[in-house]
Amino acid sequence: MTFPFRKTLLSASVSLVALLAAQAVAAQEAVFVMATNEVGAPTYNPVTATVLNTATGLIFDRLISQAADLSYHPGLAESWEEAPDGMSWTFKLKQGVSFHNGEPFNAETVKLWIDLFKATEGENTYMAEAIAEVQVVDDHTVTFVMARPEPNLLYNLSSTFMGVVEPKSFVALGENYGVTEVYGTGPFKLESFTIGQETVLVRNDDYAWGSPLAKNSGPAKVARLTFREIAEDSTAFLELKTGGVDFLLSVPADLMGEVTKEANLAVLTMPGQDVWYMPINVSKAPFDDIRVREAAAKAINQDEILSAVFGGVGAVAHTFLISALPESNVSDGAKISYDPVRANAALDEAGWAMGPDGVRMKDGQPLKVSLWTQSDSIFRRLTEVVQAQLKAVGIEAEITTFDSSMIRDQYKTGEQQLAVRSYNWDNADIVDWFFGGDRLGYPNVSMFNDPKAEELRTAAMTGAKNMAERVANFTAYHDYVLTQFPMAPIYQPVQAVAYNTERITLPEKIDAPSFGAVAFLDLEVKE
Amino acid sequence: MIWYLIRRILMLVPVFLAVSVVIFSILHFIPGDPIDNLLKVGSSPQARVAMEARYGLDKPLPVQYGIWLSKVLQGDLGTAIVARRPVAELIAQALPHSLRLGGLALLFSTVVGVGLGVIAALSRDRWPDRAIMGGVLIGSTMPSFWLGLIFMLIFSVSLGWFPVSGARGWSSLVLPVLTIGLGGTALVARITRVSMIEASGRDFVTLLHAKGLSPLRIQLRHVLRHALIPVVTILALRIGWVLGGAVTVEVVFARPGLGTLLIKSLSQHDYPVVQACLLMLAMAVMLGTLLGDILQAVMDPRVRAALA
């Protein structure tokens, strides 16, 4: 009788030991939920991908890293120099760097990678278009010979799409690169990837070349990261609440309150890369009259929207670009702010007289316009406030809601008058994207096609030799566009992440534009 | 019998063609296209034209349909435009998850549905009958994504019995199976009850009673066997339905599967993937119907005789 009992006791203690060991390992692990807009990213191949998620930035290092203020700092390139005419760039590369598969990182690999990048047909090719040739100067120095000056080069090189891939395995694996296997020089290696479901990364223990923007330049502090993809926000929140996951890489505005209610959860906000705005179709009456556009733009009370719709989280927008960009520093006169006196005066000047029911009239016609929005609840809420603000100056706007995935096709009809929408981008070339005369309908929802703007646009896009010139040209272009009122800026949200404070310790300061490699190097899991 | 089978299978051909036309055209008539999801800020308008040509989206719709159908008939589902992988590979990854979930949900609704139906029929018009039928009615009328969230709140958040979401291990299957299975349970229970009550009134039952068999034995051994014929037919029809019903539940519970794939691809307008997913769901319904007809023919001697 004693024997089986002992056996039971023995196996029980064995499993107890195993359990304790498992817990020790678990302390080195953390489970993240990908941002909702990154769900379904099909590959970790930065060269061919159109969507990449946060984990990509942990597998691959870039030549250049970007700080929270969008300034450029060393990555795999230790230093760089640009020729005065913008026709060549020389990069000094970090030494002693190797890829996850043991291959060395040097000048030759940079040349092979750029050649592959340029030769791969796809949507990213344009990022390296201006590079004519890469010359290997010595083992750790390369020169990019340019086909034309590209003042945006550092931005492109700091993009996740220009994560440095290991060229040999890239060629050998072909279509499978980024799906079954992938090799970069980053602080984490890919262990497993199931499209749309889960990615597991393990620490690169040899890592010693972290960006100077992170406190820790050595191997990351967490041994294993699991990234889950959950499309439904409420499901992700319940997982965080019950301890199923430790971290949400995006928290929608409507769940922020729920998260802060929980004692063990916290929200961290970082400057966002979105701008919410109201495009005004300049080609459709009554908005073909600049005075009516000005009135509509100045009727928007950004401060009221910030507090009433977004609970004071985020910032107001007075230009088309996020405030972190130097090109957002336009002249004071160009900034668009709430000014009901001017809005009413402009409408009076344009001949729209206030009618008895609070709607302005001209030639017996009421000032009635359409206001388009998309089906997401936050858009609908914001649009209703915008509608009320327009009404306050005598513009009656009728809201039409379209499904978010279909509204772009509606814009292509050019039938819109006003709309409420948002974009996510951290480079000034977004002004060209949304107001370029050759993209009417979508992306140019405002149908803005102005000869002077086109001239400034050309100068901004291709006329600059270096970064300072590019900033100046884009600022001028942006400034002019604002004075034509093809839109009203509304709001700049923050990026919000949520985490379990009993499990995760975040660094005090994250000097990066988004929650990526810099944050992950310093992040700790509590024992 | 064999001719019946051949005839039934041949009848599926025009149905398949009609379904393929509907699937293809519905998708292309929805505003929006996949290129918008691929274009990057900064790419030129010419890049858009080039990309449309690359994916064959510049050709007239009937031509696009012809190309797609002929490839599908050769077993080639094409390559996903946004996801960039062979569609067959994406489906092959997703389908086993959906089949497992759907299969278990079907099993659940069969076992529980038949059980409840029998109890309800045996206690006809008394309180167990009313309670079961009432409960079943409520269960079947709730939208599945809502029911899923409620289950999550009760069993995962409050009680902590099951994981909230995901596809790790059997415990993560319980709530999704319950969510999908409950709707089917209602249907199966109702049909079992009605057809048992109907069968109880037949002459052979009177005869069995006259022979002195115990009423319970009569019900379970003889009446139930008769009553199950329509239940089996309904279950076969539900094979396709269960896969379709899993769509929203998979998304709510963040599980891999055809539903998650379909919803994601739909929002990206990734035509080849959406077409393939819908085709799979339509084929599941068609095969389920076929199976239902065959099973009925095999089980019901009257149908068998008529075919002979």
Short mmCIF file of C-alpha atoms in Angstrom, two decimals, chain A residues 56-401:
data_model
loop_
_atom_site.label_atom_id
_atom_site.label_comp_id
_atom_site.label_asym_id
_atom_site.label_seq_id
_atom_site.Cartn_x
_atom_site.Cartn_y
_atom_site.Cartn_z
CA THR A 56 8.89 43.67 -37.34
CA GLY A 57 10.74 46.59 -35.75
CA LEU A 58 12.14 44.19 -33.13
CA ILE A 59 13.45 41.67 -35.65
CA PHE A 60 15.11 44.22 -37.92
CA ASP A 61 17.33 47.16 -37.10
CA ARG A 62 17.44 50.14 -39.40
CA LEU A 63 20.39 52.27 -40.42
CA ILE A 64 18.77 55.27 -38.77
CA SER A 65 16.58 55.57 -35.68
CA GLN A 66 14.11 58.34 -34.97
CA ALA A 67 13.47 60.05 -31.63
CA ALA A 68 10.17 61.21 -30.19
CA ASP A 69 10.74 64.68 -31.67
CA LEU A 70 11.24 62.98 -35.07
CA SER A 71 14.95 63.90 -35.17
CA TYR A 72 17.36 61.32 -36.62
CA HIS A 73 19.85 59.28 -34.59
CA PRO A 74 22.27 56.42 -35.21
CA GLY A 75 20.94 52.95 -35.83
CA LEU A 76 23.13 50.44 -37.63
CA ALA A 77 24.80 53.51 -39.12
CA GLU A 78 27.02 55.14 -36.55
CA SER A 79 27.26 58.44 -38.41
CA TRP A 80 26.50 59.86 -41.85
CA GLU A 81 27.36 62.74 -44.07
CA GLU A 82 25.46 64.28 -46.93
CA ALA A 83 27.19 65.92 -49.92
CA PRO A 84 26.31 69.65 -50.21
CA ASP A 85 24.63 69.06 -53.59
CA GLY A 86 22.65 66.16 -52.13
CA MET A 87 24.05 63.77 -54.75
CA SER A 88 25.73 61.37 -52.33
CA TRP A 89 25.48 60.15 -48.74
CA THR A 90 28.22 58.37 -46.83
CA PHE A 91 27.37 56.12 -43.89
CA LYS A 92 29.80 54.75 -41.28
CA LEU A 93 28.44 51.42 -40.10
CA LYS A 94 28.59 49.92 -36.62
CA GLN A 95 31.17 47.16 -36.19
CA GLY A 96 30.73 43.73 -34.66
CA VAL A 97 27.08 43.45 -35.72
CA SER A 98 25.76 40.09 -36.91
CA PHE A 99 22.47 38.75 -38.21
CA HIS A 100 20.37 36.15 -36.39
CA ASN A 101 21.71 33.41 -38.65
CA GLY A 102 25.33 34.31 -37.84
CA GLU A 103 26.09 36.21 -41.08
CA PRO A 104 28.09 39.40 -40.49
CA PHE A 105 26.61 42.84 -41.10
CA ASN A 106 28.95 45.09 -43.10
CA ALA A 107 29.20 47.41 -46.08
CA GLU A 108 28.78 44.51 -48.51
CA THR A 109 25.49 43.43 -46.92
CA VAL A 110 24.16 47.00 -47.12
CA LYS A 111 24.97 47.07 -50.83
CA LEU A 112 23.34 43.67 -51.44
CA TRP A 113 20.27 44.71 -49.43
CA ILE A 114 19.74 48.01 -51.29
CA ASP A 115 20.24 46.21 -54.62
CA LEU A 116 17.59 43.66 -53.61
CA PHE A 117 15.29 46.42 -52.40
CA LYS A 118 15.55 48.28 -55.68
CA ALA A 119 15.15 45.13 -57.77
CA THR A 120 12.07 43.88 -55.94
CA GLU A 121 8.95 44.97 -57.75
CA GLY A 122 6.41 46.25 -55.30
CA GLU A 123 4.90 49.16 -53.46
CA ASN A 124 8.02 49.97 -51.42
CA THR A 125 10.49 50.33 -54.28
CA TYR A 126 9.99 54.10 -54.45
CA MET A 127 11.65 54.50 -51.05
CA ALA A 128 15.03 53.64 -52.56
CA GLU A 129 14.29 55.03 -56.03
CA ALA A 130 16.59 58.03 -55.65
CA ILE A 131 19.58 55.83 -54.79
CA ALA A 132 21.45 55.17 -58.04
CA GLU A 133 24.14 52.93 -56.64
CA VAL A 134 25.73 51.79 -53.40
CA GLN A 135 29.52 51.91 -53.30
CA VAL A 136 31.47 49.90 -50.74
CA VAL A 137 34.22 52.24 -49.48
CA ASP A 138 35.63 49.88 -46.88
CA ASP A 139 34.25 47.10 -44.68
CA HIS A 140 32.24 49.53 -42.60
CA THR A 141 31.70 52.51 -44.89
CA VAL A 142 29.23 52.81 -47.75
CA THR A 143 28.40 55.65 -50.10
CA PHE A 144 24.94 56.01 -51.62
CA VAL A 145 25.34 57.65 -55.02
CA MET A 146 22.07 59.44 -55.73
CA ALA A 147 20.18 59.72 -59.00
CA ARG A 148 18.62 62.90 -57.64
CA PRO A 149 18.80 64.63 -54.26
CA GLU A 150 16.51 62.89 -51.76
CA PRO A 151 16.24 65.00 -48.60
CA ASN A 152 13.74 62.45 -47.30
CA LEU A 153 16.36 59.68 -47.36
CA LEU A 154 16.89 59.54 -43.60
CA TYR A 155 13.15 59.26 -43.06
CA ASN A 156 12.95 56.38 -45.53
CA LEU A 157 15.94 54.66 -43.93
CA SER A 158 14.32 54.92 -40.49
CA SER A 159 11.10 53.34 -41.74
CA THR A 160 10.29 49.73 -40.76
CA PHE A 161 10.03 48.94 -44.47
CA MET A 162 13.76 49.63 -44.70
CA GLY A 163 14.71 47.24 -41.92
CA VAL A 164 17.99 45.65 -42.99
CA VAL A 165 17.41 42.06 -44.14
CA GLU A 166 20.08 39.39 -44.35
CA PRO A 167 20.59 39.19 -48.13
CA LYS A 168 21.69 35.53 -48.51
CA SER A 169 18.71 34.02 -46.70
CA PHE A 170 16.43 36.57 -48.36
CA VAL A 171 17.40 35.21 -51.77
CA ALA A 172 17.48 31.57 -50.69
CA LEU A 173 14.07 31.60 -48.97
CA GLY A 174 12.25 33.55 -51.69
CA GLU A 175 8.50 33.70 -51.03
CA ASN A 176 8.97 32.06 -47.64
CA TYR A 177 11.23 34.80 -46.31
CA GLY A 178 9.26 36.57 -43.63
CA VAL A 179 6.70 33.80 -43.30
CA THR A 180 8.55 30.66 -42.26
CA GLU A 181 11.93 32.15 -41.43
CA VAL A 182 13.35 35.63 -41.21
CA TYR A 183 16.75 37.01 -40.21
CA GLY A 184 17.58 40.55 -39.15
CA THR A 185 20.02 42.05 -36.67
CA GLY A 186 17.34 43.19 -34.20
CA PRO A 187 17.06 42.56 -30.44
CA PHE A 188 14.58 39.69 -30.99
CA LYS A 189 14.52 36.66 -33.26
CA LEU A 190 11.43 35.12 -34.79
CA GLU A 191 10.52 31.81 -33.22
CA SER A 192 7.10 31.20 -34.73
CA PHE A 193 4.50 33.05 -36.76
CA THR A 194 0.91 32.13 -37.57
CA ILE A 195 -0.66 34.71 -39.88
CA GLY A 196 -3.49 36.58 -38.18
CA GLN A 197 -2.95 34.73 -34.89
CA GLU A 198 0.29 34.82 -33.05
CA THR A 199 3.98 35.68 -33.30
CA VAL A 200 6.55 34.48 -30.79
CA LEU A 201 9.90 36.26 -30.54
CA VAL A 202 12.88 35.22 -28.45
CA ARG A 203 15.68 37.46 -27.22
CA ASN A 204 18.82 37.88 -29.33
CA ASP A 205 21.38 37.29 -26.58
CA ASP A 206 24.24 38.62 -28.72
CA TYR A 207 22.59 42.02 -29.16
CA ALA A 208 24.95 44.85 -28.23
CA TRP A 209 24.18 47.56 -30.78
CA GLY A 210 20.94 49.13 -29.55
CA SER A 211 19.94 52.65 -30.54
CA PRO A 212 21.38 55.42 -28.30
CA LEU A 213 17.75 56.44 -27.73
CA ALA A 214 17.26 53.42 -25.45
CA LYS A 215 18.91 53.29 -22.03
CA ASN A 216 19.84 49.67 -22.60
CA SER A 217 22.10 49.01 -25.58
CA GLY A 218 22.62 45.35 -24.74
CA PRO A 219 20.26 42.36 -24.96
CA ALA A 220 16.62 43.03 -24.06
CA LYS A 221 15.48 42.34 -20.52
CA VAL A 222 12.59 40.04 -21.44
CA ALA A 223 13.48 36.64 -22.88
CA ARG A 224 10.35 35.89 -24.81
CA LEU A 225 7.55 37.98 -26.31
CA THR A 226 4.26 36.61 -27.54
CA PHE A 227 2.22 38.89 -29.79
CA ARG A 228 -1.42 37.92 -30.18
CA GLU A 229 -3.69 39.35 -32.84
CA ILE A 230 -7.18 40.12 -31.57
CA ALA A 231 -9.41 42.04 -33.96
CA GLU A 232 -12.16 42.72 -31.44
CA ASP A 233 -11.24 45.53 -29.01
CA SER A 234 -13.55 44.38 -26.23
CA THR A 235 -12.10 40.85 -26.36
CA ALA A 236 -8.59 42.28 -26.06
CA PHE A 237 -9.64 44.39 -23.10
CA LEU A 238 -11.19 41.41 -21.30
CA GLU A 239 -7.95 39.46 -21.86
CA LEU A 240 -5.98 42.29 -20.25
CA LYS A 241 -8.43 42.54 -17.38
CA THR A 242 -8.32 38.82 -16.59
CA GLY A 243 -4.52 38.59 -16.91
CA GLY A 244 -4.63 36.54 -20.11
CA VAL A 245 -2.34 39.14 -21.68
CA ASP A 246 -0.03 41.76 -20.19
CA PHE A 247 -0.12 44.56 -22.72
CA LEU A 248 -2.35 46.10 -25.40
CA LEU A 249 -0.43 47.97 -28.11
CA SER A 250 -3.53 50.03 -28.94
CA VAL A 251 -6.46 51.17 -26.85
CA PRO A 252 -9.42 52.78 -28.61
CA ALA A 253 -10.62 56.07 -27.13
CA ASP A 254 -13.92 54.52 -25.98
CA LEU A 255 -12.17 51.85 -23.85
CA MET A 256 -9.68 54.20 -22.20
CA GLY A 257 -12.06 54.91 -19.30
CA GLU A 258 -12.67 51.20 -18.72
CA VAL A 259 -8.93 50.55 -18.50
CA THR A 260 -8.20 53.35 -16.04
CA LYS A 261 -11.00 52.08 -13.78
CA GLU A 262 -9.03 48.89 -13.06
CA ALA A 263 -6.53 49.16 -10.19
CA ASN A 264 -3.88 46.92 -11.80
CA LEU A 265 -4.05 48.46 -15.28
CA ALA A 266 -2.49 51.65 -16.58
CA VAL A 267 -2.56 53.60 -19.82
CA LEU A 268 0.55 55.16 -21.32
CA THR A 269 0.08 57.83 -23.94
CA MET A 270 2.63 58.95 -26.50
CA PRO A 271 2.33 61.70 -29.12
CA GLY A 272 0.20 60.37 -31.94
CA GLN A 273 0.70 60.37 -35.68
CA ASP A 274 -2.93 60.96 -36.59
CA VAL A 275 -4.72 64.11 -37.55
CA TRP A 276 -8.50 64.39 -37.67
CA TYR A 277 -9.82 66.96 -40.07
CA MET A 278 -12.76 68.13 -42.12
CA PRO A 279 -12.01 68.15 -45.87
CA ILE A 280 -13.94 70.82 -47.77
CA ASN A 281 -14.66 70.10 -51.44
CA VAL A 282 -13.45 73.29 -53.15
CA SER A 283 -15.05 72.29 -56.46
CA LYS A 284 -18.61 72.10 -55.19
CA ALA A 285 -20.86 75.10 -54.49
CA PRO A 286 -21.12 76.81 -52.06
CA PHE A 287 -17.53 75.85 -51.17
CA ASP A 288 -16.14 77.03 -54.51
CA ASP A 289 -16.30 80.42 -52.73
CA ILE A 290 -13.23 80.70 -50.50
CA ARG A 291 -15.17 82.88 -48.02
CA VAL A 292 -17.65 80.06 -47.38
CA ARG A 293 -14.75 77.62 -46.93
CA GLU A 294 -13.10 79.99 -44.46
CA ALA A 295 -16.37 80.31 -42.56
CA ALA A 296 -16.85 76.55 -42.32
CA ALA A 297 -13.23 76.05 -41.24
CA LYS A 298 -13.37 78.76 -38.59
CA ALA A 299 -16.70 77.50 -37.27
CA ILE A 300 -14.91 74.41 -35.94
CA ASN A 301 -14.22 74.81 -32.22
CA GLN A 302 -11.23 72.53 -31.70
CA ASP A 303 -11.01 73.05 -27.93
CA GLU A 304 -14.63 72.16 -27.41
CA ILE A 305 -14.18 68.98 -29.45
CA LEU A 306 -11.06 68.00 -27.50
CA SER A 307 -12.88 68.18 -24.19
CA ALA A 308 -16.38 67.08 -25.24
CA VAL A 309 -15.55 64.22 -27.62
CA PHE A 310 -12.11 63.10 -26.55
CA GLY A 311 -12.24 63.80 -22.81
CA GLY A 312 -9.28 66.18 -23.01
CA VAL A 313 -6.91 63.38 -24.14
CA GLY A 314 -4.77 64.44 -27.10
CA ALA A 315 -4.30 67.90 -28.59
CA VAL A 316 -6.10 70.32 -30.86
CA ALA A 317 -4.92 70.65 -34.45
CA HIS A 318 -4.45 74.01 -36.16
CA THR A 319 -2.52 72.81 -39.21
CA PHE A 320 -2.73 69.76 -41.44
CA LEU A 321 0.44 68.15 -40.03
CA ILE A 322 1.18 66.63 -36.61
CA SER A 323 2.88 69.19 -34.35
CA ALA A 324 6.07 67.11 -34.05
CA LEU A 325 6.91 67.84 -37.70
CA PRO A 326 8.96 71.00 -38.32
CA GLU A 327 6.82 71.67 -41.41
CA SER A 328 3.85 72.29 -39.10
CA ASN A 329 5.47 75.60 -38.08
CA VAL A 330 3.54 77.70 -40.58
CA SER A 331 2.91 81.43 -40.21
CA ASP A 332 0.37 82.40 -37.56
CA GLY A 333 -1.95 83.76 -40.23
CA ALA A 334 -2.12 80.38 -41.92
CA LYS A 335 -3.10 78.46 -38.78
CA ILE A 336 -6.80 77.65 -38.72
CA SER A 337 -8.52 78.32 -35.39
CA TYR A 338 -12.03 78.76 -34.08
CA ASP A 339 -13.20 82.30 -34.88
CA PRO A 340 -17.00 82.61 -34.92
CA VAL A 341 -16.88 86.37 -35.53
CA ARG A 342 -14.81 85.96 -38.69
CA ALA A 343 -16.88 82.94 -39.76
CA ASN A 344 -20.11 84.93 -39.56
CA ALA A 345 -18.52 87.96 -41.26
CA ALA A 346 -17.17 85.83 -44.12
CA LEU A 347 -20.62 84.36 -44.74
CA ASP A 348 -22.16 87.85 -44.69
CA GLU A 349 -19.54 89.01 -47.22
CA ALA A 350 -20.33 86.04 -49.43
CA GLY A 351 -23.97 87.08 -49.47
CA TRP A 352 -25.32 84.40 -47.17
CA ALA A 353 -27.64 86.30 -44.80
CA MET A 354 -28.89 84.76 -41.57
CA GLY A 355 -32.41 83.42 -42.01
CA PRO A 356 -35.15 83.35 -39.38
CA ASP A 357 -34.63 79.64 -38.52
CA GLY A 358 -30.89 80.03 -37.93
CA VAL A 359 -29.96 78.81 -41.41
CA ARG A 360 -28.37 81.30 -43.78
CA MET A 361 -30.06 82.10 -47.10
CA LYS A 362 -28.91 83.44 -50.46
CA ASP A 363 -31.14 84.00 -53.48
CA GLY A 364 -33.92 82.19 -51.66
CA GLN A 365 -31.77 79.09 -51.17
CA PRO A 366 -30.86 77.85 -47.66
CA LEU A 367 -27.19 77.08 -46.84
CA LYS A 368 -27.62 73.32 -46.72
CA VAL A 369 -24.65 71.03 -47.29
CA SER A 370 -23.78 67.37 -46.93
CA LEU A 371 -21.38 66.11 -44.26
CA TRP A 372 -19.96 62.63 -44.80
CA THR A 373 -18.54 60.38 -42.16
CA GLN A 374 -17.69 56.75 -41.59
CA SER A 375 -19.49 54.17 -39.51
CA ASP A 376 -17.12 53.86 -36.53
CA SER A 377 -18.82 55.18 -33.39
CA ILE A 378 -16.14 57.75 -32.57
CA PHE A 379 -16.50 59.27 -36.06
CA ARG A 380 -20.25 59.49 -35.70
CA ARG A 381 -19.94 61.22 -32.33
CA LEU A 382 -17.39 63.72 -33.58
CA THR A 383 -19.40 64.42 -36.73
CA GLU A 384 -22.49 65.26 -34.70
CA VAL A 385 -20.51 67.85 -32.74
CA VAL A 386 -19.11 69.30 -36.00
CA GLN A 387 -22.67 69.47 -37.33
CA ALA A 388 -23.76 71.46 -34.28
CA GLN A 389 -20.79 73.83 -34.59
CA LEU A 390 -21.57 74.51 -38.25
CA LYS A 391 -25.18 75.16 -37.33
CA ALA A 392 -24.01 77.82 -34.88
CA VAL A 393 -22.82 79.99 -37.79
CA GLY A 394 -25.85 79.20 -39.93
CA ILE A 395 -24.62 76.24 -42.01
CA GLU A 396 -27.01 73.33 -41.95
CA ALA A 397 -25.10 70.10 -42.56
CA GLU A 398 -26.82 66.80 -43.19
CA ILE A 399 -24.81 63.78 -42.06
CA THR A 400 -24.43 60.75 -44.32
CA THR A 401 -22.64 57.73 -42.85
#
